[in-house]
Amino acid sequence: MAIKKYSSYKQIEEDLEILKLEREIYFQKTFLRIDKIKESILPSKSVSFLGNLYSKAFSGTYGTVLKIAIPYVINWYINKKRGN
């Protein structure tokens, strides 16, 4: 790495300003990467939509009947496949 020689304080200040901006760009890129990672880890809007749909479908009398009936249907299907 070559040592840069400055002939004025203005050149030093310009290089410091460039370094400051490069540092800010680096931090912004890092924060953007972190946000993208968060988005990939956290549930998306579609997942929350499905959760809302599920809660609406399984609420009320119809939902209660489904909650009771579904385990029996699954059990019947499993036993049917086994031949019991």
Protein backbone atom coordinates (compact mmCIF):
# COMPACT_ATOMS: atom_id res chain seq x y z
CA MET A 1 0.00 0.00 0.00
CA ALA A 2 1.47 3.30 -1.05
CA ILE A 3 1.53 6.24 1.31
CA LYS A 4 -0.32 9.20 -0.08
CA LYS A 5 1.31 12.61 0.31
CA TYR A 6 -0.88 15.64 0.75
CA SER A 7 0.07 19.16 -0.22
CA SER A 8 -2.82 20.89 1.56
CA TYR A 9 -5.38 20.47 4.29
CA LYS A 10 -8.10 20.71 1.64
CA GLN A 11 -6.92 17.44 0.05
CA ILE A 12 -6.96 15.77 3.46
CA GLU A 13 -10.47 17.03 4.16
CA GLU A 14 -11.68 15.82 0.74
CA ASP A 15 -10.27 12.35 1.33
CA LEU A 16 -11.78 12.28 4.82
CA GLU A 17 -15.16 13.26 3.36
CA ILE A 18 -14.87 10.47 0.77
CA LEU A 19 -14.00 7.96 3.48
CA LYS A 20 -16.93 9.19 5.58
CA LEU A 21 -19.32 8.69 2.64
CA GLU A 22 -17.88 5.25 1.84
CA ARG A 23 -18.34 4.29 5.48
CA GLU A 24 -21.97 5.49 5.41
CA ILE A 25 -22.61 3.47 2.24
CA TYR A 26 -21.12 0.39 3.88
CA PHE A 27 -23.36 0.80 6.94
CA GLN A 28 -26.46 1.34 4.80
CA LYS A 29 -25.67 -1.81 2.79
CA THR A 30 -25.21 -3.73 6.04
CA PHE A 31 -28.55 -2.52 7.40
CA LEU A 32 -30.24 -3.40 4.11
CA ARG A 33 -28.81 -6.93 4.31
CA ILE A 34 -30.05 -7.24 7.90
CA ASP A 35 -33.54 -6.11 6.84
CA LYS A 36 -33.58 -8.67 4.02
CA ILE A 37 -32.55 -11.40 6.45
CA LYS A 38 -35.32 -10.35 8.84
CA GLU A 39 -37.84 -10.49 6.00
CA SER A 40 -36.74 -13.97 5.05
CA ILE A 41 -36.94 -15.19 8.66
CA LEU A 42 -40.13 -13.49 9.80
CA PRO A 43 -43.52 -14.62 8.48
CA SER A 44 -44.65 -12.82 5.40
CA LYS A 45 -47.99 -11.17 4.77
CA SER A 46 -49.26 -14.29 3.03
CA VAL A 47 -48.60 -16.36 6.14
CA SER A 48 -50.45 -13.87 8.33
CA PHE A 49 -53.28 -13.85 5.78
CA LEU A 50 -53.53 -17.64 6.04
CA GLY A 51 -53.54 -17.35 9.83
CA ASN A 52 -56.42 -14.87 9.69
CA LEU A 53 -58.27 -17.10 7.25
CA TYR A 54 -57.74 -20.10 9.54
CA SER A 55 -58.99 -18.22 12.60
CA LYS A 56 -62.10 -17.07 10.74
CA ALA A 57 -62.80 -20.55 9.35
CA PHE A 58 -62.48 -22.24 12.73
CA SER A 59 -64.47 -19.75 14.77
CA GLY A 60 -68.12 -20.08 15.73
CA THR A 61 -70.27 -23.21 15.65
CA TYR A 62 -69.01 -24.41 12.28
CA GLY A 63 -65.44 -24.07 13.48
CA THR A 64 -66.16 -26.03 16.64
CA VAL A 65 -67.67 -28.87 14.60
CA LEU A 66 -64.64 -28.87 12.30
CA LYS A 67 -62.21 -28.91 15.24
CA ILE A 68 -63.98 -31.97 16.62
CA ALA A 69 -64.49 -33.76 13.29
CA ILE A 70 -61.05 -33.29 11.70
CA PRO A 71 -59.11 -35.50 14.17
CA TYR A 72 -61.66 -38.30 13.65
CA VAL A 73 -61.40 -38.00 9.86
CA ILE A 74 -57.59 -38.05 10.02
CA ASN A 75 -57.67 -41.09 12.34
CA TRP A 76 -60.12 -42.88 10.03
CA TYR A 77 -57.92 -42.14 7.00
CA ILE A 78 -54.75 -43.38 8.74
CA ASN A 79 -56.47 -46.59 9.88
CA LYS A 80 -57.95 -47.11 6.39
CA LYS A 81 -54.45 -46.92 4.84
CA ARG A 82 -53.12 -49.43 7.39
CA GLY A 83 -56.00 -51.81 6.66
CA ASN A 84 -57.43 -51.78 10.21
